[in-house]
Tab-separated table of C-alpha atoms in Angstrom:
chain	number	residue	atom	x	y	z
A	1	MET	CA	0.002	0.001	0.007
A	2	ILE	CA	2.807	2.419	0.914
A	3	ARG	CA	4.606	1.661	-2.341
A	4	LEU	CA	1.425	2.296	-4.307
A	5	LEU	CA	0.906	5.581	-2.460
A	6	LEU	CA	4.476	6.705	-3.163
A	7	CYS	CA	4.069	5.773	-6.820
A	8	ALA	CA	0.861	7.812	-7.053
A	9	ILE	CA	2.560	10.815	-5.435
A	10	PHE	CA	5.475	10.520	-7.875
A	11	LEU	CA	3.159	10.355	-10.891
A	12	GLN	CA	1.166	13.326	-9.612
A	13	ALA	CA	4.369	15.358	-9.209
A	14	LEU	CA	5.550	14.361	-12.672
A	15	THR	CA	2.248	15.449	-14.176
A	16	ALA	CA	2.403	18.751	-12.293
A	17	VAL	CA	5.815	19.512	-13.728
A	18	GLY	CA	4.962	18.411	-17.264
A	19	ALA	CA	7.218	18.078	-20.273
A	20	VAL	CA	8.705	21.242	-21.795
A	21	TYR	CA	9.242	21.468	-25.562
A	22	GLY	CA	11.576	24.127	-26.821
A	23	PRO	CA	12.494	26.875	-26.549
A	24	ILE	CA	12.571	28.425	-30.002
A	25	CYS	CA	13.482	31.999	-30.908
A	26	GLN	CA	11.444	34.138	-33.302
A	27	TRP	CA	11.884	37.596	-34.755
A	28	HIS	CA	8.643	39.516	-35.166
A	29	GLN	CA	9.858	42.947	-34.034
A	30	ASP	CA	13.192	44.732	-34.568
A	31	PRO	CA	15.788	41.940	-34.918
A	32	CYS	CA	18.554	44.327	-33.875
A	33	SER	CA	17.077	44.972	-30.428
A	34	SER	CA	14.546	42.215	-29.605
A	35	MET	CA	13.951	38.474	-29.452
A	36	ALA	CA	10.782	36.500	-28.795
A	37	VAL	CA	11.216	33.160	-27.050
A	38	HIS	CA	8.486	30.472	-27.068
A	39	TRP	CA	8.129	27.062	-25.467
A	40	ILE	CA	5.285	24.604	-24.907
A	41	GLU	CA	4.433	22.900	-21.610
A	42	SER	CA	2.334	19.754	-21.565
A	43	SER	CA	0.681	20.271	-18.170
A	44	VAL	CA	-1.882	22.882	-17.162
A	45	ALA	CA	-0.420	22.705	-13.660
A	46	ALA	CA	2.296	25.133	-14.712
A	47	GLN	CA	-0.019	27.965	-13.702
A	48	GLU	CA	0.655	26.950	-10.100
A	49	ARG	CA	4.380	26.677	-10.866
A	50	PRO	CA	5.077	29.808	-12.935
A	51	PHE	CA	7.953	30.022	-15.370
A	52	ILE	CA	10.736	32.542	-14.795
A	53	VAL	CA	12.964	33.905	-17.550
A	54	THR	CA	16.221	35.694	-16.803
A	55	TYR	CA	18.640	37.006	-19.409
A	56	ARG	CA	21.815	39.031	-19.808
A	57	LYS	CA	24.329	40.117	-22.395
A	58	THR	CA	27.320	37.814	-22.247
A	59	GLY	CA	30.433	39.205	-20.642
A	60	GLY	CA	29.257	39.658	-17.084
A	61	ALA	CA	26.241	41.948	-17.425
A	62	GLU	CA	23.535	41.924	-14.737
A	63	TRP	CA	20.800	39.291	-14.977
A	64	LEU	CA	17.399	40.771	-15.816
A	65	ASN	CA	13.900	39.324	-15.482
A	66	SER	CA	11.446	39.170	-18.361
A	67	LYS	CA	7.669	38.854	-18.215
A	68	VAL	CA	6.225	35.494	-19.316
A	69	GLU	CA	2.798	35.225	-20.928
A	70	ALA	CA	0.786	32.036	-21.481
A	71	ARG	CA	-1.940	31.018	-23.931
A	72	PRO	CA	-3.596	27.783	-25.049
A	73	PHE	CA	-1.783	25.822	-27.734
A	74	GLY	CA	-4.513	25.388	-30.300
A	75	PRO	CA	-7.315	23.108	-29.088
A	76	THR	CA	-4.997	20.997	-26.906
A	77	LYS	CA	-4.533	21.107	-23.155
A	78	HIS	CA	-0.945	22.235	-23.677
A	79	ARG	CA	0.037	25.866	-23.227
A	80	VAL	CA	2.454	28.122	-25.103
A	81	TYR	CA	4.681	30.350	-22.988
A	82	SER	CA	6.364	33.372	-24.490
A	83	THR	CA	8.593	36.208	-23.463
A	84	ASP	CA	9.548	39.235	-25.564
A	85	LEU	CA	13.041	40.449	-24.794
A	86	SER	CA	13.469	44.086	-25.854
A	87	GLY	CA	15.963	46.911	-25.469
A	88	LEU	CA	18.791	44.610	-26.510
A	89	ASP	CA	22.065	45.754	-28.018
A	90	PRO	CA	22.603	45.082	-31.744
A	91	ASP	CA	25.055	42.451	-32.916
A	92	SER	CA	25.376	41.037	-29.396
A	93	ARG	CA	25.303	37.592	-27.807
A	94	TYR	CA	22.803	36.975	-25.003
A	95	ASN	CA	22.291	34.188	-22.499
A	96	PHE	CA	18.812	33.351	-21.206
A	97	LYS	CA	17.532	30.834	-18.673
A	98	ILE	CA	14.104	29.341	-18.124
A	99	SER	CA	13.148	28.094	-14.666
A	100	GLN	CA	9.963	26.724	-13.145
A	101	GLY	CA	9.955	27.241	-9.428
A	102	ASP	CA	13.322	25.915	-8.234
A	103	ARG	CA	13.680	23.716	-11.328
A	104	LEU	CA	16.072	24.985	-14.011
A	105	ILE	CA	14.667	24.017	-17.408
A	106	GLY	CA	17.775	25.089	-19.264
A	107	SER	CA	20.153	27.806	-20.428
A	108	TRP	CA	20.565	28.969	-24.038
A	109	PHE	CA	22.195	31.652	-26.176
A	110	PHE	CA	21.122	33.813	-29.101
A	111	LYS	CA	22.568	36.704	-31.062
A	112	THR	CA	20.874	39.915	-32.173
A	113	ALA	CA	21.209	41.296	-35.703
A	114	PRO	CA	23.672	44.083	-36.557
A	115	LYS	CA	22.222	47.554	-36.979
A	116	LEU	CA	24.444	48.209	-40.014
A	117	PHE	CA	25.160	45.878	-42.900
A	118	LYS	CA	28.104	43.499	-42.436
A	119	GLU	CA	29.824	42.087	-45.495
A	120	GLY	CA	29.228	38.342	-45.776
A	121	MET	CA	26.270	38.060	-43.418
A	122	SER	CA	23.930	35.177	-44.294
A	123	PHE	CA	20.618	33.481	-43.658
A	124	VAL	CA	19.072	30.141	-44.611
A	125	THR	CA	15.637	29.493	-46.046
A	126	GLY	CA	13.385	26.602	-47.009
A	127	GLY	CA	10.043	25.022	-46.284
A	128	ASP	CA	8.101	21.734	-46.221
A	129	MET	CA	10.112	20.577	-43.276
A	130	PHE	CA	8.832	17.488	-41.482
A	131	HIS	CA	8.214	14.177	-43.210
A	132	THR	CA	10.283	12.100	-40.799
A	133	ARG	CA	12.106	13.167	-37.671
A	134	GLU	CA	15.368	11.871	-39.119
A	135	MET	CA	15.038	14.101	-42.186
A	136	LEU	CA	13.975	17.082	-40.088
A	137	ASP	CA	16.824	16.697	-37.594
A	138	GLY	CA	19.389	16.262	-40.339
A	139	MET	CA	18.499	19.468	-42.157
A	140	ASN	CA	18.088	21.423	-38.917
A	141	LEU	CA	21.611	20.348	-37.969
A	142	ARG	CA	22.843	21.504	-41.382
A	143	ALA	CA	21.162	24.874	-40.806
A	144	GLY	CA	23.163	25.297	-37.598
A	145	THR	CA	26.403	24.218	-39.274
A	146	GLU	CA	25.988	26.985	-41.858
A	147	ASN	CA	26.069	29.554	-39.010
A	148	PRO	CA	23.293	31.842	-40.346
A	149	LEU	CA	21.964	35.007	-38.765
A	150	PHE	CA	18.405	33.655	-39.035
A	151	ALA	CA	16.177	31.110	-40.787
A	152	LEU	CA	13.304	32.096	-43.072
A	153	LEU	CA	10.918	29.129	-42.917
A	154	GLY	CA	8.463	29.096	-45.790
A	155	GLY	CA	5.528	27.055	-44.549
A	156	ASP	CA	4.416	23.448	-44.079
A	157	LEU	CA	6.522	23.403	-40.947
A	158	ALA	CA	5.139	20.477	-38.910
A	159	TYR	CA	2.679	19.000	-41.429
A	160	ALA	CA	0.019	18.946	-38.723
A	161	ASN	CA	-2.872	20.030	-41.003
A	162	GLY	CA	-4.330	22.130	-38.198
A	163	VAL	CA	-5.269	19.033	-36.160
A	164	ASP	CA	-2.137	17.214	-34.900
A	165	GLY	CA	-0.569	19.102	-32.008
A	166	ASP	CA	1.908	16.314	-31.279
A	167	ARG	CA	3.726	16.877	-34.582
A	168	TRP	CA	4.263	20.489	-33.545
A	169	LEU	CA	5.797	19.311	-30.271
A	170	GLU	CA	8.293	17.219	-32.237
A	171	TRP	CA	8.998	20.060	-34.638
A	172	VAL	CA	9.710	22.480	-31.790
A	173	GLU	CA	11.888	19.911	-30.030
A	174	SER	CA	13.940	19.258	-33.168
A	175	TRP	CA	14.574	22.949	-33.842
A	176	SER	CA	15.490	23.596	-30.211
A	177	LYS	CA	18.010	20.749	-30.101
A	178	CYS	CA	19.432	20.775	-33.627
A	179	ALA	CA	19.292	24.311	-35.078
A	180	ILE	CA	22.296	25.606	-33.130
A	181	THR	CA	25.048	27.675	-34.758
A	182	LEU	CA	28.750	26.955	-34.542
A	183	GLU	CA	28.887	29.701	-31.899
A	184	GLY	CA	26.376	27.801	-29.767
A	185	CYS	CA	23.462	30.160	-30.456
A	186	MET	CA	19.876	29.283	-31.292
A	187	ILE	CA	18.864	30.288	-34.828
A	188	PRO	CA	16.049	32.859	-34.741
A	189	MET	CA	13.257	32.004	-37.147
A	190	ILE	CA	10.894	34.028	-39.311
A	191	PRO	CA	7.965	31.621	-39.892
A	192	VAL	CA	5.687	31.806	-42.936
A	193	ILE	CA	2.363	29.976	-43.280
A	194	GLY	CA	1.749	27.067	-45.680
A	195	ASN	CA	-1.252	24.969	-46.618
A	196	HIS	CA	-0.378	22.148	-44.204
A	197	GLU	CA	-0.712	24.559	-41.293
A	198	VAL	CA	-4.411	24.717	-42.136
A	199	LYS	CA	-7.266	22.221	-41.763
A	200	GLY	CA	-7.937	20.687	-45.164
A	201	ALA	CA	-4.476	21.689	-46.426
A	202	ALA	CA	-5.866	23.149	-49.671
A	203	TYR	CA	-4.582	25.984	-51.848
A	204	ARG	CA	-7.482	28.446	-51.890
A	205	PRO	CA	-6.257	31.723	-53.435
A	206	ASN	CA	-9.704	33.311	-53.730
A	207	ASP	CA	-11.672	31.773	-50.843
A	208	ALA	CA	-9.112	31.143	-48.132
A	209	PRO	CA	-10.374	29.822	-44.776
A	210	PRO	CA	-10.198	31.974	-41.616
A	211	ARG	CA	-7.143	32.005	-39.335
A	212	SER	CA	-9.045	29.849	-36.846
A	213	GLU	CA	-8.426	26.934	-39.251
A	214	ALA	CA	-4.681	27.156	-38.488
A	215	PRO	CA	-4.894	27.019	-34.683
A	216	PHE	CA	-1.383	25.803	-33.914
A	217	PHE	CA	0.460	28.192	-36.222
A	218	TYR	CA	-1.334	31.265	-34.908
A	219	SER	CA	-1.170	30.237	-31.233
A	220	LEU	CA	2.548	29.404	-31.312
A	221	PHE	CA	3.995	32.422	-33.103
A	222	SER	CA	3.837	36.124	-32.231
A	223	GLY	CA	3.232	39.198	-34.367
A	224	MET	CA	0.372	37.853	-36.484
A	225	LYS	CA	-2.715	39.514	-35.048
A	226	GLU	CA	-3.506	40.798	-38.539
A	227	GLY	CA	-2.587	37.566	-40.304
A	228	SER	CA	0.586	36.091	-41.714
A	229	LYS	CA	1.593	38.920	-44.046
A	230	PHE	CA	4.260	40.983	-42.360
A	231	THR	CA	7.669	42.500	-42.801
A	232	ILE	CA	10.876	42.278	-40.760
A	233	ASP	CA	13.373	45.102	-41.278
A	234	PHE	CA	17.058	44.790	-40.418
A	235	GLY	CA	18.202	48.376	-39.899
A	236	LYS	CA	17.794	50.057	-43.274
A	237	TYR	CA	19.781	47.501	-45.250
A	238	LEU	CA	17.615	44.367	-45.428
A	239	THR	CA	13.870	43.707	-45.490
A	240	VAL	CA	12.110	40.337	-45.481
A	241	VAL	CA	8.450	40.356	-46.479
A	242	ALA	CA	6.156	37.405	-45.794
A	243	LEU	CA	2.881	36.812	-47.638
A	244	ASP	CA	-0.004	34.372	-47.283
A	245	SER	CA	-0.356	32.488	-50.567
A	246	GLY	CA	-4.019	31.567	-50.184
A	247	HIS	CA	-4.034	29.679	-46.894
A	248	THR	CA	-5.758	32.033	-44.448
A	249	GLU	CA	-6.006	35.109	-46.656
A	250	ASN	CA	-6.928	35.624	-50.298
A	251	ILE	CA	-4.088	36.630	-52.611
A	252	LYS	CA	-5.417	39.672	-54.448
A	253	PRO	CA	-6.550	41.690	-51.374
A	254	GLN	CA	-2.979	41.621	-50.030
A	255	THR	CA	-1.725	43.543	-53.065
A	256	PRO	CA	-2.370	47.130	-51.820
A	257	TRP	CA	-0.587	46.310	-48.571
A	258	LEU	CA	2.325	44.810	-50.509
A	259	ARG	CA	2.606	47.900	-52.720
A	260	ARG	CA	2.727	50.179	-49.696
A	261	ILE	CA	5.274	48.031	-47.877
A	262	LEU	CA	7.603	47.840	-50.881
A	263	HIS	CA	7.265	51.537	-51.633
A	264	GLU	CA	8.258	52.410	-48.060
A	265	ARG	CA	11.338	50.177	-48.364
A	266	LYS	CA	12.346	51.128	-51.871
A	267	ALA	CA	15.757	52.393	-50.724
A	268	PHE	CA	16.719	49.179	-48.888
A	269	PRO	CA	19.727	47.596	-50.640
A	270	PHE	CA	18.476	44.005	-50.047
A	271	LYS	CA	14.829	42.966	-50.447
A	272	PHE	CA	13.450	39.424	-50.235
A	273	MET	CA	9.942	37.943	-50.391
A	274	CYS	CA	8.734	34.631	-48.985
A	275	TYR	CA	5.480	32.714	-49.321
A	276	HIS	CA	4.446	29.102	-49.810
A	277	ARG	CA	2.778	28.317	-53.154
A	278	PRO	CA	5.070	28.966	-56.172
A	279	ALA	CA	4.223	31.373	-58.923
A	280	TRP	CA	6.969	29.829	-61.068
A	281	GLY	CA	7.383	26.142	-60.237
A	282	THR	CA	8.774	22.931	-61.671
A	283	GLY	CA	5.479	21.643	-63.052
A	284	VAL	CA	4.699	19.071	-60.375
A	285	LYS	CA	1.663	21.248	-59.607
A	286	ASN	CA	0.073	24.139	-61.412
A	287	ASP	CA	1.756	27.520	-61.096
A	288	ALA	CA	-0.050	30.074	-58.929
A	289	VAL	CA	-1.235	32.343	-61.710
A	290	GLU	CA	-3.025	34.533	-59.153
A	291	ILE	CA	0.393	35.426	-57.699
A	292	GLN	CA	1.861	35.992	-61.170
A	293	ARG	CA	-0.863	38.554	-61.826
A	294	ALA	CA	-1.134	40.283	-58.467
A	295	TRP	CA	2.320	40.253	-56.853
A	296	CYS	CA	5.029	39.580	-59.448
A	297	PRO	CA	4.634	42.983	-61.181
A	298	LEU	CA	5.269	44.655	-57.799
A	299	PHE	CA	8.379	42.535	-57.193
A	300	GLU	CA	9.685	43.764	-60.522
A	301	GLU	CA	8.693	47.386	-60.001
A	302	PHE	CA	10.254	47.803	-56.559
A	303	GLY	CA	13.579	46.043	-57.070
A	304	VAL	CA	13.024	42.802	-55.136
A	305	ASP	CA	16.158	40.668	-55.315
A	306	ALA	CA	14.711	37.197	-54.833
A	307	VAL	CA	11.454	35.451	-53.997
A	308	PHE	CA	11.520	32.255	-51.944
A	309	GLU	CA	8.721	29.833	-52.784
A	310	ASN	CA	7.985	26.369	-51.390
A	311	ASP	CA	5.270	23.657	-51.500
A	312	HIS	CA	6.386	21.544	-54.506
A	313	HIS	CA	9.002	19.325	-52.793
A	314	THR	CA	11.644	19.997	-55.434
A	315	TYR	CA	14.530	22.388	-55.953
A	316	LYS	CA	14.349	25.213	-58.468
A	317	ARG	CA	16.123	28.406	-59.373
A	318	THR	CA	14.746	30.560	-62.154
A	319	TYR	CA	16.591	32.940	-64.374
A	320	PRO	CA	15.928	36.568	-63.449
A	321	LEU	CA	12.339	37.043	-64.663
A	322	ARG	CA	10.362	40.020	-65.817
A	323	ALA	CA	6.792	39.426	-67.064
A	324	GLY	CA	7.634	35.718	-67.092
A	325	LYS	CA	10.587	36.125	-69.472
A	326	ARG	CA	14.310	36.029	-68.821
A	327	ASP	CA	15.747	39.479	-68.110
A	328	ASN	CA	19.231	39.297	-66.626
A	329	GLU	CA	19.416	43.004	-65.831
A	330	ASN	CA	15.946	43.811	-64.467
A	331	GLY	CA	14.445	40.451	-63.553
A	332	VAL	CA	13.604	38.818	-60.220
A	333	VAL	CA	15.012	35.424	-59.216
A	334	TYR	CA	12.606	32.828	-57.786
A	335	LEU	CA	14.058	30.026	-55.661
A	336	GLY	CA	12.544	27.068	-53.830
A	337	ASP	CA	10.565	24.846	-53.832
A	338	GLY	CA	10.103	23.388	-50.381
A	339	ALA	CA	12.152	20.230	-49.825
A	340	TRP	CA	13.727	20.794	-46.391
A	341	GLY	CA	12.657	17.495	-44.852
A	342	THR	CA	9.953	15.957	-47.077
A	343	ARG	CA	9.978	13.278	-49.703
A	344	THR	CA	10.796	14.940	-53.013
A	345	ARG	CA	8.644	14.759	-56.133
A	346	ALA	CA	10.008	13.537	-59.478
A	347	ILE	CA	10.586	16.033	-62.265
A	348	GLY	CA	11.474	15.346	-65.868
A	349	PRO	CA	15.131	15.282	-67.002
A	350	ASP	CA	14.397	17.926	-69.671
A	351	ILE	CA	12.329	20.199	-67.424
A	352	GLU	CA	14.497	23.255	-68.201
A	353	LYS	CA	13.520	22.874	-71.889
A	354	GLN	CA	9.840	22.430	-71.064
A	355	ARG	CA	9.885	25.421	-68.713
A	356	PRO	CA	12.520	27.786	-70.166
A	357	PHE	CA	12.367	30.170	-67.207
A	358	LEU	CA	14.127	27.515	-65.072
A	359	ALA	CA	17.899	27.806	-64.721
A	360	LYS	CA	18.147	24.735	-62.460
A	361	ALA	CA	15.732	22.086	-61.204
A	362	ALA	CA	16.290	18.906	-59.185
A	363	SER	CA	14.467	16.392	-56.997
A	364	THR	CA	16.792	16.996	-54.063
A	365	ASN	CA	16.256	17.798	-50.389
A	366	HIS	CA	17.944	21.056	-49.527
A	367	LEU	CA	18.060	24.342	-47.764
A	368	ILE	CA	19.134	27.568	-49.452
A	369	LYS	CA	21.877	29.685	-47.950
A	370	VAL	CA	21.850	33.357	-48.915
A	371	ILE	CA	25.128	35.271	-48.482
A	372	LEU	CA	24.959	39.051	-48.719
A	373	LYS	CA	27.838	41.112	-50.036
A	374	ASP	CA	27.866	44.719	-51.094
A	375	SER	CA	28.374	43.892	-54.766
A	376	LYS	CA	26.578	40.556	-55.057
A	377	ILE	CA	24.181	38.084	-53.483
A	378	ARG	CA	25.226	34.440	-53.454
A	379	TYR	CA	22.671	31.625	-53.374
A	380	GLU	CA	23.772	28.110	-52.404
A	381	ALA	CA	21.510	25.028	-52.465
A	382	ILE	CA	22.854	22.644	-49.818
A	383	THR	CA	21.933	19.076	-48.837
A	384	ALA	CA	21.851	17.840	-45.228
A	385	ALA	CA	25.291	16.285	-45.872
A	386	GLY	CA	26.673	19.679	-46.877
A	387	VAL	CA	26.859	19.131	-50.661
A	388	ARG	CA	26.405	22.399	-52.575
A	389	PHE	CA	24.700	21.227	-55.749
A	390	ASP	CA	23.711	24.627	-57.129
A	391	VAL	CA	25.423	27.986	-56.685
A	392	ALA	CA	24.493	31.301	-58.310
A	393	GLU	CA	25.425	34.947	-57.811
A	394	LYS	CA	23.646	38.131	-58.790
A	395	ALA	CA	24.166	41.812	-58.050
A	396	PRO	CA	21.547	43.462	-55.816
A	397	ARG	CA	18.813	45.070	-57.912
A	398	SER	CA	18.779	48.304	-55.944
A	399	LYS	CA	21.137	50.294	-53.799
A	400	GLY	CA	20.236	52.568	-50.915
A	401	GLU	CA	21.707	54.219	-47.851
A	402	GLN	CA	22.908	51.712	-45.288
């Protein structure tokens, strides 16, 4: 009887503590001076055992406390916990700790973005991430090995289809454990929505479902109260614009917002777009003609350097395109197409002849590393094993004050 009682007490204590998944770091405000940190706890009892976050700039600075907020994780009994660290110094390494009562959950590091452009800075991008945990872990490890400033993740992150919260727990756990830079820092992410974040997982460019149909995506990440179109500005040298390619918002109504955003950032030297469904793909699915009509003319008009597309489970790089035709001087490069950690789709050996806007296409899992230099942008398609199977360089389309 005593042994049974002790076992019951132990199980009750274990349930009260709960499993913690994460943390992950996200940029949704100024990446030079802020960092959002999220984690998921599998027990509602954490409200009686509140989380505590302390942080400091490395080098002996004073430890500071940060407010922690909680919210339900989709329709599950799990809860998301978040803290927004602000007032940080640019281009600086920070240490943060998460505790629950007297229990230390862990200690991690991250780095803020520089306020001014630094020659050779880089980021990684890709989407369609999680077919198997082995594939996900392998590419997340590669992301860390490439030592990027951040990761631009282009949708279909956990393949949960708006209903499977457990896949999100695994996805968060993998990123937290594997996506670590050579300096020991967590890679901040900029997450973009895809169709497999949404119930039904359909591409609906003109009758997209409401955001409530993507409960896990919108409850995990911050900065999306008005949907998943947003922009992240790095000083005045780099802007990253995310769009919703028909998953929780129709395509055409986003166009006025996109025009305004690009006009305001016309002087930025580096400009990149990211969304999920490709306008210019490899033919495994139909091209998103709605995007070709509504958004591509704005990319061309406002000097966008490259557009990162996903969804098709292949690799592609187009020639610089203007009005769908090759234009080496004034065109926009489109890269993708979402094969981070999914099974790839087969494409024909003569696909470049069938689709003459394609410079390179392959059925290969990859991430894309983008290296920024003052005179050129370098794009590298890299496998989990580190093989660079496609490399291209192009001068920035516009110059501005840095």
